[in-house]
Amino acid sequence: MRRAAPALAGYAAVRLLGLAGLALWAAARDTDPLVRLTARWDSLWYARIAESGYGYTVRLPNGDVHSDLAFFPLLPWLERGIAAVVPLSHAHAGFLVSAVASLAAAWGIFAVADLVLGRRAGVCAAVLWAALPVGIVQSMAYSESLFTALAAWSLYAVLSGRWPLAGALALLAGLTRPVGLAVAAAVWAGAVASFVRERSASTADGAPDGPRDLHAVRAGLSPPPRGASPWPRALGMLLAPLGAAGYVLWVGHRTGRGLFGYLDVQAGWRNGFDGGVAFARFVAGLFVSVPGALAGTALIAGVLLLGWLLLAGVRARLPLPLLLYAGLVALLALCASSYFGSKPRLLVPAFPLLLPVAAAAARARPAPAAALLGLAAAVSAVYGGLWLTGSGPP
């Protein structure tokens, strides 16, 4: 905690600035900022599940069927548990979960970046994650903060060779969001890579005996000490996919559609994986007017920036589990046929994409780095308040 204190203080400062920005925009528009954080959009669905369980469905005039089975259960479970022991509504309990989970996520992001890039980069990474343009989502009664906390600490456990812990946290991440399978994939990739490194080391003269050497950590191939039991790693691999797979199978059983049940539920929300076709059509449709063309150009630039950040991570030799996790989160966000407005927040958990920027900020002189982070925090506060009191996240 002492080592992470600057990162947590920086994170909290940026998020408090964001909440202050939301309060100012809400006052200007005569709306309640707490309602925007706890009782709008998906937070209503989570609170309803926490209060009454699954089974609520809305049939829209256009034929769409919105079922609460689309929402994974861990956040509603926590909301229900908290509301049962403290005098909070389920929605406000969700806000409390996000507040605590966002700090845990910032700590986990710092821990990963500190392990791979050093302490200054860890502090910068936590602050950059707080200062995302849609960082206000981290303070909502949504599942992004909870999922990112579980994912970050699972990845840290992978990099430090704590396989049962990595698998258990991946299991919980899989009960939080469908993209939890990206965490499970990272656990599997790290476990296989560590096994390959262990086998190579066992045949090399003078190979290191422990998993903590810097090269192993940076390569994401941290094996257990020679002679250690392989069962902890196997247990981690076994646990990792059980959360997401278990919920999907339960939905299939409940709907009577087997493996296709959850896909049917998502189709009712017009969600699915189409390889980015819907997103490409949306962007192309913007180029019918000058303002739309500017927006479309900005979106294309944003996608290219994501690709550049991932490539920068490869060039920086970030550990394989981090690259695989970030790549899968970005791929699922951009290539899903979901509402375009949801894509920015779906990218919030992809924190490893920020690590090359954090490393550059850590190498820079303190004054320019602080100015850059401060500017990002100010932009996030202004945009987040404007966005949440306007169209907001779907």
CSV table of C-alpha atoms in Angstrom, one decimal:
chain,number,residue,atom,x,y,z
A,1,MET,CA,0.0,0.0,0.0
A,2,ARG,CA,2.8,2.4,0.8
A,3,ARG,CA,4.4,1.8,-2.6
A,4,ALA,CA,1.1,2.3,-4.4
A,5,ALA,CA,0.0,5.4,-2.3
A,6,PRO,CA,1.1,8.0,-4.9
A,7,ALA,CA,-0.8,6.1,-7.7
A,8,LEU,CA,-3.9,5.8,-5.6
A,9,ALA,CA,-3.8,9.5,-4.5
A,10,GLY,CA,-3.3,10.6,-8.1
A,11,TYR,CA,-6.2,8.3,-9.2
A,12,ALA,CA,-8.5,9.6,-6.5
A,13,ALA,CA,-7.6,13.3,-7.3
A,14,VAL,CA,-8.5,12.8,-11.0
A,15,ARG,CA,-11.7,11.0,-10.3
A,16,LEU,CA,-12.8,13.7,-7.7
A,17,LEU,CA,-12.1,16.3,-10.4
A,18,GLY,CA,-14.3,14.3,-12.8
A,19,LEU,CA,-17.1,14.1,-10.2
A,20,ALA,CA,-16.8,17.9,-9.6
A,21,GLY,CA,-17.1,18.4,-13.4
A,22,LEU,CA,-20.2,16.3,-13.5
A,23,ALA,CA,-21.7,18.2,-10.6
A,24,LEU,CA,-21.1,21.5,-12.4
A,25,TRP,CA,-22.7,20.3,-15.6
A,26,ALA,CA,-25.6,18.8,-13.7
A,27,ALA,CA,-26.3,22.0,-11.9
A,28,ALA,CA,-26.2,23.9,-15.2
A,29,ARG,CA,-28.7,21.5,-16.7
A,30,ASP,CA,-30.8,21.2,-13.6
A,31,THR,CA,-30.4,17.5,-13.1
A,32,ASP,CA,-29.2,15.3,-10.3
A,33,PRO,CA,-25.7,14.0,-10.8
A,34,LEU,CA,-26.3,11.0,-8.4
A,35,VAL,CA,-29.2,9.8,-10.5
A,36,ARG,CA,-26.9,9.9,-13.6
A,37,LEU,CA,-24.4,7.8,-11.7
A,38,THR,CA,-26.7,5.3,-10.1
A,39,ALA,CA,-30.2,5.2,-11.7
A,40,ARG,CA,-29.8,5.4,-15.5
A,41,TRP,CA,-29.2,3.0,-18.3
A,42,ASP,CA,-27.5,-0.3,-17.4
A,43,SER,CA,-27.4,0.6,-13.7
A,44,LEU,CA,-31.2,0.2,-13.6
A,45,TRP,CA,-31.0,-3.3,-14.9
A,46,TYR,CA,-28.3,-4.3,-12.4
A,47,ALA,CA,-30.3,-2.9,-9.5
A,48,ARG,CA,-33.5,-4.6,-10.7
A,49,ILE,CA,-31.6,-8.0,-10.9
A,50,ALA,CA,-30.3,-7.4,-7.4
A,51,GLU,CA,-33.7,-6.6,-6.0
A,52,SER,CA,-35.8,-9.2,-7.8
A,53,GLY,CA,-33.5,-11.7,-9.5
A,54,TYR,CA,-33.5,-12.6,-13.2
A,55,GLY,CA,-36.6,-12.8,-15.3
A,56,TYR,CA,-37.4,-9.3,-16.4
A,57,THR,CA,-37.9,-8.7,-20.2
A,58,VAL,CA,-38.9,-5.6,-22.2
A,59,ARG,CA,-40.5,-6.0,-25.7
A,60,LEU,CA,-40.0,-3.0,-27.8
A,61,PRO,CA,-42.3,-1.8,-30.6
A,62,ASN,CA,-39.7,-2.7,-33.3
A,63,GLY,CA,-39.7,-6.3,-32.1
A,64,ASP,CA,-36.5,-6.2,-30.1
A,65,VAL,CA,-36.5,-8.2,-26.9
A,66,HIS,CA,-34.4,-6.8,-24.0
A,67,SER,CA,-33.8,-9.5,-21.4
A,68,ASP,CA,-31.9,-9.0,-18.1
A,69,LEU,CA,-30.1,-12.3,-18.8
A,70,ALA,CA,-27.7,-10.2,-20.9
A,71,PHE,CA,-26.2,-8.9,-17.7
A,72,PHE,CA,-23.7,-11.0,-15.8
A,73,PRO,CA,-24.4,-11.6,-12.1
A,74,LEU,CA,-21.5,-10.6,-9.9
A,75,LEU,CA,-22.3,-6.9,-9.6
A,76,PRO,CA,-26.0,-7.6,-8.7
A,77,TRP,CA,-24.9,-10.2,-6.2
A,78,LEU,CA,-22.7,-7.6,-4.5
A,79,GLU,CA,-25.4,-5.0,-4.6
A,80,ARG,CA,-27.8,-7.4,-3.0
A,81,GLY,CA,-25.3,-8.4,-0.3
A,82,ILE,CA,-24.4,-4.8,0.6
A,83,ALA,CA,-28.0,-3.6,0.6
A,84,ALA,CA,-28.9,-6.5,3.0
A,85,VAL,CA,-26.4,-5.3,5.7
A,86,VAL,CA,-26.3,-1.5,5.3
A,87,PRO,CA,-29.1,1.1,4.7
A,88,LEU,CA,-28.5,1.6,1.0
A,89,SER,CA,-30.6,1.1,-2.0
A,90,HIS,CA,-29.4,-1.5,-4.5
A,91,ALA,CA,-28.4,1.3,-6.9
A,92,HIS,CA,-26.5,3.2,-4.3
A,93,ALA,CA,-24.8,-0.1,-3.2
A,94,GLY,CA,-23.7,-0.5,-6.8
A,95,PHE,CA,-22.2,3.0,-6.6
A,96,LEU,CA,-20.3,1.9,-3.5
A,97,VAL,CA,-19.0,-1.2,-5.2
A,98,SER,CA,-17.7,0.9,-8.1
A,99,ALA,CA,-16.1,3.4,-5.8
A,100,VAL,CA,-14.2,0.7,-4.0
A,101,ALA,CA,-13.5,-1.4,-7.1
A,102,SER,CA,-12.2,1.6,-9.0
A,103,LEU,CA,-9.5,2.1,-6.3
A,104,ALA,CA,-8.7,-1.6,-6.4
A,105,ALA,CA,-8.5,-1.4,-10.2
A,106,ALA,CA,-6.1,1.6,-10.0
A,107,TRP,CA,-4.0,-0.3,-7.5
A,108,GLY,CA,-3.9,-3.4,-9.8
A,109,ILE,CA,-3.0,-1.3,-12.8
A,110,PHE,CA,-0.2,0.3,-10.8
A,111,ALA,CA,1.0,-3.2,-9.6
A,112,VAL,CA,1.1,-4.5,-13.1
A,113,ALA,CA,2.9,-1.5,-14.6
A,114,ASP,CA,5.3,-1.3,-11.6
A,115,LEU,CA,6.3,-4.9,-12.0
A,116,VAL,CA,6.9,-4.5,-15.8
A,117,LEU,CA,8.0,-0.9,-16.2
A,118,GLY,CA,8.8,0.5,-12.8
A,119,ARG,CA,7.2,2.6,-10.1
A,120,ARG,CA,6.9,5.9,-11.9
A,121,ALA,CA,5.3,4.2,-14.9
A,122,GLY,CA,2.9,2.5,-12.5
A,123,VAL,CA,1.8,5.9,-11.1
A,124,CYS,CA,1.4,7.4,-14.6
A,125,ALA,CA,-0.6,4.3,-15.7
A,126,ALA,CA,-3.1,4.6,-12.8
A,127,VAL,CA,-3.5,8.4,-13.4
A,128,LEU,CA,-3.9,7.9,-17.2
A,129,TRP,CA,-6.6,5.3,-16.6
A,130,ALA,CA,-8.5,7.7,-14.4
A,131,ALA,CA,-8.2,10.4,-17.0
A,132,LEU,CA,-9.7,8.5,-19.9
A,133,PRO,CA,-12.3,10.7,-21.7
A,134,VAL,CA,-15.0,8.4,-20.5
A,135,GLY,CA,-13.4,7.8,-17.2
A,136,ILE,CA,-16.6,8.9,-15.4
A,137,VAL,CA,-17.9,5.4,-16.1
A,138,GLN,CA,-15.5,4.2,-13.4
A,139,SER,CA,-17.6,6.1,-10.9
A,140,MET,CA,-21.0,4.7,-12.1
A,141,ALA,CA,-23.0,1.8,-10.8
A,142,TYR,CA,-21.7,-0.2,-13.8
A,143,SER,CA,-19.5,-3.2,-14.0
A,144,GLU,CA,-16.4,-1.7,-15.7
A,145,SER,CA,-14.5,-0.8,-12.5
A,146,LEU,CA,-15.3,-4.2,-10.9
A,147,PHE,CA,-14.2,-6.1,-14.0
A,148,THR,CA,-11.0,-4.0,-14.4
A,149,ALA,CA,-10.0,-4.6,-10.8
A,150,LEU,CA,-10.4,-8.4,-11.1
A,151,ALA,CA,-8.7,-8.4,-14.5
A,152,ALA,CA,-5.7,-6.3,-13.4
A,153,TRP,CA,-5.1,-8.4,-10.3
A,154,SER,CA,-5.5,-11.6,-12.2
A,155,LEU,CA,-2.9,-10.4,-14.7
A,156,TYR,CA,-0.6,-9.4,-11.9
A,157,ALA,CA,-1.0,-12.9,-10.4
A,158,VAL,CA,-0.2,-14.4,-13.8
A,159,LEU,CA,3.0,-12.3,-14.1
A,160,SER,CA,4.1,-13.2,-10.6
A,161,GLY,CA,3.3,-17.0,-11.0
A,162,ARG,CA,0.4,-17.1,-8.5
A,163,TRP,CA,-1.7,-19.5,-10.7
A,164,PRO,CA,-4.6,-20.5,-8.4
A,165,LEU,CA,-5.2,-16.8,-7.5
A,166,ALA,CA,-5.0,-15.8,-11.2
A,167,GLY,CA,-7.5,-18.5,-12.1
A,168,ALA,CA,-9.9,-17.6,-9.2
A,169,LEU,CA,-9.8,-13.9,-10.2
A,170,ALA,CA,-10.4,-14.7,-13.8
A,171,LEU,CA,-13.4,-16.8,-12.8
A,172,LEU,CA,-14.9,-13.8,-11.0
A,173,ALA,CA,-14.1,-11.6,-13.9
A,174,GLY,CA,-16.0,-14.0,-16.1
A,175,LEU,CA,-19.0,-13.6,-13.8
A,176,THR,CA,-18.8,-9.9,-14.3
A,177,ARG,CA,-18.7,-9.3,-18.0
A,178,PRO,CA,-18.7,-11.6,-21.1
A,179,VAL,CA,-15.2,-10.2,-22.0
A,180,GLY,CA,-14.0,-12.1,-18.9
A,181,LEU,CA,-13.0,-14.8,-21.4
A,182,ALA,CA,-10.2,-12.4,-22.4
A,183,VAL,CA,-8.8,-12.7,-18.8
A,184,ALA,CA,-9.1,-16.5,-19.0
A,185,ALA,CA,-7.2,-16.5,-22.3
A,186,ALA,CA,-4.5,-14.4,-20.7
A,187,VAL,CA,-4.2,-16.9,-17.8
A,188,TRP,CA,-3.9,-19.8,-20.3
A,189,ALA,CA,-1.4,-18.0,-22.4
A,190,GLY,CA,0.8,-17.1,-19.4
A,191,ALA,CA,0.5,-20.6,-18.1
A,192,VAL,CA,1.5,-22.2,-21.4
A,193,ALA,CA,4.3,-19.8,-21.9
A,194,SER,CA,5.7,-20.4,-18.4
A,195,PHE,CA,5.6,-24.1,-19.0
A,196,VAL,CA,7.5,-23.7,-22.2
A,197,ARG,CA,10.1,-21.5,-20.4
A,198,GLU,CA,10.3,-24.0,-17.6
A,199,ARG,CA,11.0,-26.9,-20.0
A,200,SER,CA,13.6,-24.8,-21.8
A,201,ALA,CA,15.3,-23.8,-18.6
A,202,SER,CA,15.5,-27.4,-17.4
A,203,THR,CA,17.6,-28.3,-20.4
A,204,ALA,CA,19.9,-25.3,-20.3
A,205,ASP,CA,23.1,-25.1,-18.3
A,206,GLY,CA,23.1,-22.4,-15.7
A,207,ALA,CA,19.4,-21.6,-16.2
A,208,PRO,CA,17.9,-19.5,-13.4
A,209,ASP,CA,16.0,-21.5,-10.7
A,210,GLY,CA,13.3,-19.0,-9.8
A,211,PRO,CA,10.4,-17.3,-11.5
A,212,ARG,CA,11.1,-13.7,-10.4
A,213,ASP,CA,14.0,-12.7,-12.7
A,214,LEU,CA,13.3,-9.5,-14.7
A,215,HIS,CA,13.6,-11.2,-18.1
A,216,ALA,CA,11.0,-13.8,-17.1
A,217,VAL,CA,8.6,-11.2,-15.8
A,218,ARG,CA,9.0,-8.9,-18.8
A,219,ALA,CA,8.5,-11.9,-21.1
A,220,GLY,CA,5.4,-13.0,-19.2
A,221,LEU,CA,6.9,-16.5,-18.9
A,222,SER,CA,7.4,-16.8,-15.2
A,223,PRO,CA,7.7,-20.5,-14.4
A,224,PRO,CA,7.7,-22.0,-10.9
A,225,PRO,CA,11.0,-23.0,-9.3
A,226,ARG,CA,12.3,-26.3,-10.7
A,227,GLY,CA,10.8,-29.2,-9.0
A,228,ALA,CA,7.7,-27.4,-8.0
A,229,SER,CA,4.3,-29.1,-8.4
A,230,PRO,CA,2.6,-28.4,-11.7
A,231,TRP,CA,-0.8,-28.6,-10.1
A,232,PRO,CA,-1.2,-25.0,-9.0
A,233,ARG,CA,-0.7,-23.9,-12.6
A,234,ALA,CA,-3.2,-26.5,-13.8
A,235,LEU,CA,-5.7,-25.4,-11.2
A,236,GLY,CA,-5.4,-21.8,-12.3
A,237,MET,CA,-6.0,-22.9,-15.9
A,238,LEU,CA,-9.0,-24.9,-14.9
A,239,LEU,CA,-10.6,-22.2,-12.8
A,240,ALA,CA,-10.1,-19.3,-15.3
A,241,PRO,CA,-12.9,-19.9,-17.8
A,242,LEU,CA,-15.5,-21.3,-15.3
A,243,GLY,CA,-17.2,-18.0,-14.5
A,244,ALA,CA,-18.1,-16.9,-18.0
A,245,ALA,CA,-18.7,-20.5,-19.2
A,246,GLY,CA,-20.8,-21.3,-16.2
A,247,TYR,CA,-23.1,-18.3,-16.7
A,248,VAL,CA,-23.5,-18.8,-20.4
A,249,LEU,CA,-24.4,-22.5,-19.8
A,250,TRP,CA,-26.9,-21.4,-17.1
A,251,VAL,CA,-28.6,-18.9,-19.5
A,252,GLY,CA,-28.7,-21.6,-22.2
A,253,HIS,CA,-30.4,-24.0,-19.7
A,254,ARG,CA,-32.9,-21.3,-18.5
A,255,THR,CA,-33.8,-20.4,-22.1
A,256,GLY,CA,-33.9,-24.0,-23.3
A,257,ARG,CA,-31.5,-23.1,-26.1
A,258,GLY,CA,-28.4,-24.7,-24.9
A,259,LEU,CA,-25.1,-23.1,-26.1
A,260,PHE,CA,-27.1,-20.7,-28.2
A,261,GLY,CA,-29.2,-19.3,-25.4
A,262,TYR,CA,-26.9,-16.4,-24.5
A,263,LEU,CA,-26.4,-15.6,-28.2
A,264,ASP,CA,-30.2,-15.3,-28.6
A,265,VAL,CA,-30.4,-13.0,-25.6
A,266,GLN,CA,-27.7,-10.8,-27.0
A,267,ALA,CA,-29.4,-10.8,-30.4
A,268,GLY,CA,-32.5,-9.4,-28.7
A,269,TRP,CA,-30.3,-6.4,-27.8
A,270,ARG,CA,-28.9,-6.3,-31.3
A,271,ASN,CA,-25.6,-7.3,-30.0
A,272,GLY,CA,-23.3,-9.9,-31.6
A,273,PHE,CA,-19.9,-10.4,-33.2
A,274,ASP,CA,-19.8,-9.4,-36.8
A,275,GLY,CA,-16.1,-8.7,-37.3
A,276,GLY,CA,-16.7,-4.9,-37.2
A,277,VAL,CA,-19.1,-4.8,-40.2
A,278,ALA,CA,-21.7,-2.8,-38.3
A,279,PHE,CA,-19.1,-0.4,-36.9
A,280,ALA,CA,-17.6,0.1,-40.4
A,281,ARG,CA,-21.1,0.9,-41.8
A,282,PHE,CA,-21.8,3.3,-39.0
A,283,VAL,CA,-18.5,5.2,-39.7
A,284,ALA,CA,-19.1,5.2,-43.5
A,285,GLY,CA,-22.6,6.6,-42.9
A,286,LEU,CA,-21.1,9.6,-41.3
A,287,PHE,CA,-19.5,10.8,-44.5
A,288,VAL,CA,-22.7,12.3,-45.9
A,289,SER,CA,-22.1,15.7,-44.4
A,290,VAL,CA,-19.2,17.9,-43.4
A,291,PRO,CA,-19.8,17.6,-39.6
A,292,GLY,CA,-20.3,13.8,-40.0
A,293,ALA,CA,-17.2,13.5,-42.1
A,294,LEU,CA,-15.2,15.2,-39.4
A,295,ALA,CA,-16.6,12.8,-36.8
A,296,GLY,CA,-15.9,9.9,-39.0
A,297,THR,CA,-12.3,11.0,-39.6
A,298,ALA,CA,-11.9,11.3,-35.8
A,299,LEU,CA,-13.2,7.8,-35.3
A,300,ILE,CA,-10.9,6.3,-37.9
A,301,ALA,CA,-8.0,8.1,-36.2
A,302,GLY,CA,-9.1,6.7,-32.9
A,303,VAL,CA,-9.1,3.1,-34.2
A,304,LEU,CA,-5.7,3.7,-35.7
A,305,LEU,CA,-4.5,5.0,-32.4
A,306,LEU,CA,-5.6,1.8,-30.7
A,307,GLY,CA,-3.7,-0.2,-33.2
A,308,TRP,CA,-0.6,1.9,-32.7
A,309,LEU,CA,-0.8,1.5,-28.9
A,310,LEU,CA,-1.1,-2.2,-29.3
A,311,LEU,CA,1.9,-2.3,-31.7
A,312,ALA,CA,3.8,0.0,-29.3
A,313,GLY,CA,3.2,-2.6,-26.6
A,314,VAL,CA,4.6,-5.3,-28.8
A,315,ARG,CA,7.7,-3.2,-29.6
A,316,ALA,CA,8.1,-2.5,-25.9
A,317,ARG,CA,8.1,-6.3,-25.3
A,318,LEU,CA,5.2,-6.2,-22.9
A,319,PRO,CA,4.3,-9.6,-21.5
A,320,LEU,CA,2.3,-11.8,-23.7
A,321,PRO,CA,-0.7,-12.1,-21.3
A,322,LEU,CA,-1.1,-8.3,-21.2
A,323,LEU,CA,-0.9,-8.0,-25.0
A,324,LEU,CA,-3.4,-10.8,-25.5
A,325,TYR,CA,-5.8,-9.5,-22.9
A,326,ALA,CA,-5.7,-5.9,-24.3
A,327,GLY,CA,-6.0,-7.1,-27.9
A,328,LEU,CA,-9.0,-9.3,-27.2
A,329,VAL,CA,-10.8,-6.6,-25.2
A,330,ALA,CA,-10.3,-4.1,-28.1
A,331,LEU,CA,-11.2,-6.6,-30.7
A,332,LEU,CA,-14.5,-7.5,-29.0
A,333,ALA,CA,-15.4,-3.9,-28.4
A,334,LEU,CA,-14.7,-2.8,-32.0
A,335,CYS,CA,-16.0,-5.9,-33.8
A,336,ALA,CA,-19.2,-6.3,-31.9
A,337,SER,CA,-22.5,-5.2,-33.6
A,338,SER,CA,-23.5,-3.3,-30.5
A,339,TYR,CA,-24.5,0.4,-30.2
A,340,PHE,CA,-21.7,2.6,-31.2
A,341,GLY,CA,-22.1,4.7,-28.1
A,342,SER,CA,-21.2,1.8,-25.9
A,343,LYS,CA,-17.8,1.2,-27.6
A,344,PRO,CA,-15.8,3.8,-25.7
A,345,ARG,CA,-16.8,2.4,-22.3
A,346,LEU,CA,-16.2,-1.2,-23.5
A,347,LEU,CA,-12.6,-0.2,-24.1
A,348,VAL,CA,-12.2,1.1,-20.5
A,349,PRO,CA,-10.9,-2.2,-19.1
A,350,ALA,CA,-8.1,-2.4,-21.8
A,351,PHE,CA,-5.6,-0.7,-19.6
A,352,PRO,CA,-2.5,-2.4,-21.0
A,353,LEU,CA,-2.9,-0.2,-24.0
A,354,LEU,CA,-1.9,2.7,-21.8
A,355,LEU,CA,1.4,1.2,-20.7
A,356,PRO,CA,3.5,2.5,-23.6
A,357,VAL,CA,2.2,6.1,-22.9
A,358,ALA,CA,2.8,5.6,-19.1
A,359,ALA,CA,6.4,4.5,-19.9
A,360,ALA,CA,7.0,7.6,-22.0
A,361,ALA,CA,5.5,9.8,-19.3
A,362,ALA,CA,7.7,8.2,-16.7
A,363,ARG,CA,10.8,8.9,-18.8
A,364,ALA,CA,9.9,12.5,-19.4
A,365,ARG,CA,10.9,15.4,-17.2
A,366,PRO,CA,8.5,15.8,-14.2
A,367,ALA,CA,7.1,19.2,-15.3
A,368,PRO,CA,6.0,18.2,-18.8
A,369,ALA,CA,4.7,14.8,-17.6
A,370,ALA,CA,2.6,16.5,-14.9
A,371,ALA,CA,1.3,19.0,-17.4
A,372,LEU,CA,0.3,16.2,-19.8
A,373,LEU,CA,-1.5,14.3,-17.0
A,374,GLY,CA,-3.2,17.4,-15.7
A,375,LEU,CA,-4.4,18.3,-19.2
A,376,ALA,CA,-5.8,14.8,-19.7
A,377,ALA,CA,-7.6,15.0,-16.3
A,378,ALA,CA,-9.1,18.4,-17.1
A,379,VAL,CA,-10.4,17.2,-20.5
A,380,SER,CA,-11.8,14.1,-18.9
A,381,ALA,CA,-13.6,16.1,-16.3
A,382,VAL,CA,-15.2,18.5,-18.9
A,383,TYR,CA,-16.0,15.7,-21.4
A,384,GLY,CA,-17.3,13.3,-18.8
A,385,GLY,CA,-19.7,15.8,-17.2
A,386,LEU,CA,-20.9,16.9,-20.6
A,387,TRP,CA,-21.3,13.4,-21.9
A,388,LEU,CA,-23.1,12.0,-18.8
A,389,THR,CA,-25.6,14.9,-18.6
A,390,GLY,CA,-26.2,14.6,-22.4
A,391,SER,CA,-26.6,11.4,-24.3
A,392,GLY,CA,-24.6,9.4,-21.8
A,393,PRO,CA,-23.7,5.7,-22.1
A,394,PRO,CA,-26.3,3.3,-23.4
